[in-house]
Amino acid sequence: MFVAVGIVVAYIVFVWLVFFRFRLLKFNIVWGIVGFWVGVHLLLIFLIALRFFQPYSMDSHVIRPTIQLVPRLPQPTLLEEVLVTANQQVKAGDVMYQFDKTVYEANLETNRAKLVEAQQNAKILEINVDQANDALDEAVANQTYAQEEVKRYSDLVPKGGARQETLDKWTQQLAAADAQVAEAKANVTKAELARDAKIDGVNAQVVAAEADLSKSQYYLDQTTIRAPEDGMIVTQQARPGLVVGNRRIAALAVLVADADPYLLATFYQEHLKFVEPGQEVEVALDIFPGQIFKGEVESVWWGTGQGQIKPSGNVPTFRFPKLQGRIAVQIKVTDPSLKRFPAGAHGAVAIYTGLGKGFEPLRRINIRLYSWANFLFPLSF
């Protein structure tokens, strides 16, 4: 900065010496215009240095995370109680809305009964396997007996010790016994398949019943809406008697979270050449005229809407000239003296990159003038 001031002072002294002290040249309108034009360009040194080394923005707003409070209920449900009001501060876990539980409690009991039934059916499947094995043993015994009789009569008939009709009868009974054994084996297989239909060692019907029970418990819990975190309720319009359900898409209210607020300021792209996270920031909020708060750069949002082409069936069109998109810088206010940080609050921001330190006083004066001007502007009574 001292070099720039020296150049400007030297130029002023040079003009004074040439035109007024020694009168080497006659000062006229032409020389006045030339001198003024050169002087203005010398003053651009200060403008360029401030823009790049201490970027400044009057387009900054406080951003606070918000949560849309939307009921997650599968069918039309009556709102019975509203336990919060607009602009009310709530703590995480506080009950805010209570819906009618009747249908959801009935669904829970129904699914609990189905779970018990499924668990009993799983035990019955074990018994069915035992019964199928017993039936198979009986069929095998009958088959063995029929085989022995067929063999015995096959030896007696040729010798005249038994009649052919008796052998034919036992042959038919053996065929029936074979069919009975095949059927019994199939029944054992079916019983074992039904018993072994498991997921991670648990019967599939029991798993399905447990899932239905968990779902019914989930929806029963959703009849009570609690604050997900500390914050403030805004735009609260719900009243008892309101019916919500699977077709409602609007939120009951908005919770403005207390945690993780930040300031978002936009800058022209060329001003961010030397901006990096962790650099010092001064903030002047309009709601606190005459005060300056300390902060630091958290991150630079390296992207604008102009850098995005959304998928569509249309060929992109480009028009020139088009104004450049401004880049956003996320700023964390670390000053403990800041007691109130309302969402949407407007202010000015100055970033100190650590370069060109000689020019910093000018920027610090600049942002303080903005802050004190908030006592007067806007001019309204």
XYZ file of C-alpha atoms in Angstrom:
381
model
C 0.000 0.000 0.000
C 2.810 2.418 0.847
C 4.222 1.962 -2.639
C 0.838 2.811 -4.156
C 0.474 5.868 -1.918
C 4.020 6.902 -2.814
C 3.269 6.653 -6.524
C 0.107 8.763 -6.168
C 1.875 11.365 -3.993
C 4.821 11.492 -6.375
C 2.470 12.049 -9.294
C 0.687 14.880 -7.468
C 4.036 16.499 -6.610
C 5.197 16.070 -10.207
C 2.072 17.825 -11.538
C 2.460 20.610 -8.984
C 6.129 21.153 -9.847
C 5.620 21.108 -13.625
C 2.491 23.226 -13.870
C 2.477 25.430 -10.760
C 5.896 25.649 -9.116
C 8.288 25.952 -12.065
C 5.613 26.489 -14.744
C 7.454 24.315 -17.256
C 4.165 23.816 -19.056
C 1.094 25.974 -19.188
C -1.837 24.375 -17.394
C -4.969 24.339 -19.571
C -8.088 22.240 -20.120
C -6.285 19.634 -22.199
C -3.550 19.117 -19.611
C -6.197 19.129 -16.894
C -8.077 16.278 -18.573
C -4.855 14.331 -19.210
C -3.670 14.822 -15.642
C -7.001 13.821 -14.181
C -7.195 10.722 -16.430
C -3.722 9.547 -15.409
C -4.491 10.226 -11.747
C -7.697 8.182 -11.853
C -5.805 5.243 -13.329
C -3.230 5.476 -10.555
C -6.037 5.297 -8.005
C -7.170 2.008 -9.616
C -4.231 0.396 -7.793
C -6.217 0.684 -4.567
C -9.388 -0.685 -6.151
C -7.619 -3.694 -7.682
C -5.741 -4.495 -4.478
C -8.869 -4.333 -2.347
C -10.902 -6.468 -4.761
C -8.354 -9.292 -4.838
C -6.682 -9.154 -1.421
C -9.717 -8.162 0.700
C -12.850 -9.244 -1.221
C -16.051 -7.530 -0.099
C -19.699 -8.444 -0.573
C -22.954 -6.760 0.443
C -24.957 -9.817 -0.677
C -24.805 -12.126 2.335
C -27.515 -13.839 4.339
C -27.727 -16.003 7.432
C -28.619 -19.599 6.542
C -30.053 -21.973 9.132
C -30.906 -25.650 8.460
C -34.648 -26.275 8.336
C -36.669 -29.463 8.743
C -40.054 -29.891 7.078
C -42.464 -31.459 9.580
C -44.454 -33.823 7.366
C -46.643 -36.636 8.802
C -45.647 -40.117 7.598
C -48.990 -41.906 7.857
C -50.338 -44.417 5.301
C -54.025 -43.480 5.526
C -56.208 -40.480 6.416
C -55.705 -39.737 10.103
C -57.271 -37.122 12.384
C -55.036 -34.581 14.116
C -56.149 -34.569 17.757
C -53.701 -32.212 19.509
C -51.358 -29.383 18.537
C -48.882 -28.804 21.358
C -46.736 -26.064 19.781
C -47.303 -22.540 18.539
C -45.570 -20.409 15.938
C -42.166 -19.024 17.009
C -41.999 -21.469 19.926
C -38.623 -22.826 20.964
C -38.583 -26.637 21.265
C -36.081 -29.217 22.484
C -35.236 -32.499 20.763
C -37.870 -35.091 21.700
C -40.630 -32.630 22.643
C -44.102 -33.777 21.527
C -45.480 -31.337 18.949
C -48.439 -33.072 17.262
C -50.625 -35.982 18.307
C -52.761 -37.909 15.787
C -55.543 -40.426 16.392
C -54.025 -43.825 17.292
C -57.138 -46.037 17.081
C -56.547 -47.653 13.695
C -52.798 -48.026 14.210
C -53.182 -49.624 17.636
C -55.658 -52.107 16.125
C -53.213 -52.896 13.301
C -50.465 -53.438 15.864
C -52.576 -55.924 17.851
C -53.611 -57.744 14.670
C -50.012 -58.140 13.538
C -48.942 -59.187 17.020
C -51.524 -61.985 16.871
C -50.300 -62.959 13.387
C -46.768 -63.214 14.721
C -47.850 -65.594 17.462
C -49.770 -67.634 14.880
C -46.712 -67.762 12.599
C -44.514 -68.884 15.480
C -46.970 -71.695 16.273
C -47.135 -72.649 12.597
C -43.345 -72.947 12.594
C -43.599 -75.473 15.415
C -46.346 -77.330 13.542
C -44.030 -77.593 10.531
C -41.553 -79.502 12.707
C -44.329 -81.867 13.751
C -45.409 -82.292 10.125
C -41.899 -83.491 9.247
C -42.037 -86.090 12.046
C -45.454 -87.277 10.886
C -44.274 -87.503 7.285
C -41.280 -89.583 8.388
C -43.558 -91.892 10.410
C -45.820 -92.319 7.385
C -42.748 -93.115 5.278
C -41.610 -95.745 7.786
C -45.062 -97.342 7.674
C -45.088 -97.340 3.877
C -41.620 -98.899 3.752
C -42.725 -101.602 6.203
C -45.765 -102.404 4.053
C -43.549 -102.473 0.972
C -41.086 -104.873 2.644
C -43.877 -107.185 3.792
C -45.442 -107.190 0.284
C -42.034 -107.960 -1.249
C -41.553 -110.945 1.076
C -45.030 -112.294 0.300
C -44.493 -111.949 -3.454
C -41.167 -113.799 -3.154
C -42.708 -116.560 -1.004
C -45.677 -117.168 -3.298
C -43.476 -116.991 -6.379
C -41.677 -120.096 -5.005
C -44.871 -121.952 -3.972
C -47.012 -121.462 -7.092
C -44.737 -123.425 -9.501
C -44.640 -126.319 -6.983
C -48.423 -126.300 -6.544
C -48.212 -125.156 -2.935
C -50.300 -121.996 -3.545
C -52.787 -120.623 -6.006
C -51.886 -118.151 -8.770
C -54.613 -115.769 -7.625
C -52.868 -115.308 -4.280
C -49.587 -114.414 -6.005
C -51.394 -111.928 -8.250
C -53.013 -110.313 -5.217
C -49.668 -109.798 -3.455
C -48.109 -108.518 -6.657
C -50.799 -105.858 -6.832
C -50.333 -105.014 -3.156
C -46.573 -104.642 -3.759
C -47.235 -102.166 -6.563
C -49.553 -100.234 -4.260
C -46.916 -100.303 -1.513
C -44.311 -98.952 -3.943
C -46.642 -96.084 -4.820
C -47.325 -95.476 -1.129
C -43.576 -95.257 -0.436
C -43.056 -92.791 -3.309
C -45.930 -90.637 -2.034
C -44.583 -90.755 1.527
C -41.124 -89.705 0.353
C -42.685 -86.775 -1.542
C -44.618 -85.769 1.565
C -41.417 -85.857 3.627
C -39.699 -83.631 1.055
C -42.579 -81.144 1.073
C -42.669 -81.055 4.861
C -38.909 -80.495 5.043
C -39.044 -77.728 2.406
C -41.799 -75.969 4.342
C -39.843 -76.359 7.578
C -36.545 -75.206 6.031
C -37.990 -72.043 4.409
C -35.924 -69.751 6.653
C -34.116 -66.435 6.565
C -31.003 -66.357 8.743
C -32.271 -69.407 10.592
C -35.769 -68.013 11.247
C -38.924 -69.328 9.598
C -39.959 -67.162 6.629
C -43.543 -66.775 7.883
C -42.240 -65.623 11.255
C -39.904 -63.112 9.541
C -42.793 -61.749 7.465
C -44.992 -61.462 10.555
C -42.217 -59.693 12.459
C -41.776 -57.262 9.553
C -45.513 -56.500 9.524
C -45.408 -56.000 13.294
C -42.436 -53.619 12.992
C -44.225 -51.670 10.260
C -47.387 -51.314 12.332
C -45.284 -50.215 15.330
C -43.507 -47.669 13.118
C -46.761 -46.108 11.907
C -48.146 -46.100 15.445
C -45.047 -44.180 16.551
C -45.582 -41.725 13.674
C -48.936 -40.679 15.166
C -46.811 -38.704 17.646
C -44.544 -36.139 15.971
C -41.617 -35.120 18.145
C -39.003 -32.436 17.613
C -36.036 -34.052 15.802
C -33.623 -31.526 17.318
C -33.501 -28.207 19.139
C -34.987 -25.347 17.179
C -37.873 -22.973 16.615
C -41.260 -23.685 15.039
C -42.285 -21.284 12.263
C -45.278 -21.111 9.896
C -47.375 -23.300 12.222
C -50.890 -23.457 10.701
C -52.157 -26.909 11.752
C -55.169 -27.148 14.069
C -56.999 -30.065 15.711
C -59.462 -31.623 13.268
C -57.065 -31.530 10.342
C -56.967 -34.828 8.455
C -53.656 -35.941 6.986
C -52.672 -39.148 5.275
C -51.131 -40.809 2.260
C -52.100 -38.023 -0.177
C -50.932 -35.034 1.838
C -47.626 -33.606 0.640
C -47.528 -30.250 2.465
C -45.714 -29.817 5.782
C -47.509 -28.969 9.011
C -44.767 -26.512 9.959
C -41.057 -25.829 9.620
C -38.476 -26.351 12.332
C -35.564 -23.916 12.104
C -32.678 -25.780 13.740
C -30.488 -24.123 16.349
C -27.389 -26.058 15.315
C -24.902 -25.289 12.519
C -25.935 -21.803 11.313
C -23.690 -20.102 8.782
C -23.450 -17.031 6.601
C -23.546 -17.346 2.827
C -22.057 -14.492 0.826
C -21.788 -14.236 -2.953
C -18.800 -12.765 -4.798
C -17.831 -12.103 -8.371
C -15.707 -15.007 -9.522
C -12.496 -13.059 -10.099
C -12.574 -11.737 -6.509
C -12.017 -15.230 -5.099
C -8.598 -15.769 -6.635
C -6.853 -15.890 -3.242
C -9.720 -16.954 -0.950
C -9.131 -20.148 1.046
C -10.851 -21.832 4.034
C -9.714 -20.578 7.421
C -9.107 -16.961 6.387
C -10.250 -14.103 8.626
C -13.655 -12.544 7.980
C -15.442 -9.472 9.322
C -19.239 -9.345 9.212
C -21.593 -6.370 9.518
C -25.195 -7.477 10.013
C -27.975 -5.025 9.260
C -29.841 -5.951 12.457
C -26.840 -4.847 14.559
C -25.884 -1.357 13.283
C -22.478 -0.167 14.412
C -21.221 -3.662 15.299
C -18.588 -5.815 13.591
C -18.400 -9.576 14.196
C -15.473 -11.898 13.620
C -15.604 -15.099 11.595
C -13.695 -17.300 9.185
C -14.132 -18.847 5.749
C -15.502 -22.391 6.011
C -15.639 -23.269 2.325
C -16.074 -21.893 -1.182
C -18.967 -23.288 -3.196
C -17.172 -23.834 -6.481
C -20.237 -24.057 -8.693
C -23.160 -22.077 -10.079
C -26.378 -22.917 -11.858
C -24.756 -21.902 -15.140
C -22.476 -24.919 -14.805
C -25.358 -27.378 -14.768
C -27.238 -28.796 -17.751
C -30.286 -30.727 -16.646
C -31.188 -33.930 -18.525
C -33.967 -33.265 -21.040
C -35.013 -33.967 -24.567
C -34.098 -30.445 -25.667
C -30.816 -29.345 -27.210
C -29.251 -26.657 -24.949
C -29.438 -23.090 -26.251
C -26.835 -20.458 -25.400
C -27.333 -16.702 -25.530
C -24.601 -14.098 -25.457
C -23.926 -11.912 -23.593
C -24.833 -13.639 -20.350
C -23.945 -12.311 -16.918
C -21.498 -14.442 -15.003
C -22.792 -16.375 -12.023
C -21.601 -15.300 -8.589
C -19.777 -17.812 -6.405
C -20.965 -18.386 -2.830
C -18.630 -18.480 0.168
C -19.759 -20.193 3.372
C -18.686 -18.276 6.473
C -18.773 -19.304 10.110
C -19.245 -16.486 12.620
C -17.023 -17.310 15.605
C -17.601 -14.120 17.604
C -19.076 -15.047 21.033
C -20.637 -11.591 21.346
C -23.200 -12.493 18.666
C -26.295 -13.473 20.670
C -28.876 -13.575 17.902
C -28.341 -15.065 14.442
C -31.783 -15.140 12.776
C -32.303 -16.971 9.501
C -32.359 -14.629 6.522
C -30.532 -11.757 8.250
C -28.707 -9.616 5.690
C -25.261 -8.137 5.973
C -21.906 -7.271 4.426
C -18.776 -9.407 4.512
C -15.067 -8.639 4.146
C -12.538 -11.446 3.684
C -8.884 -10.846 4.561
C -6.684 -13.200 2.544
C -3.465 -12.235 4.305
C -2.052 -10.699 1.112
C -1.593 -6.970 0.603
C -1.824 -6.280 4.343
C -1.117 -2.616 3.760
C -4.541 -2.228 2.128
C -6.455 -3.947 4.972
C -7.115 -0.713 6.922
C -9.031 0.661 3.944
C -11.316 -2.395 3.852
C -11.785 -2.343 7.619
C -12.842 1.284 7.372
C -15.137 0.384 4.461
C -17.090 -2.317 6.318
C -17.357 -0.183 9.459
C -18.815 2.655 7.420
C -21.393 0.173 6.099
C -22.241 -0.925 9.626
C -22.659 2.629 10.935
C -24.675 3.613 7.861
C -27.280 1.054 8.929
C -28.354 3.545 11.609
C -29.627 5.775 8.773
C -30.373 3.557 5.791
C -32.791 2.701 4.472
C -34.321 6.143 4.920
C -37.731 5.227 6.320
C -39.709 6.716 9.162
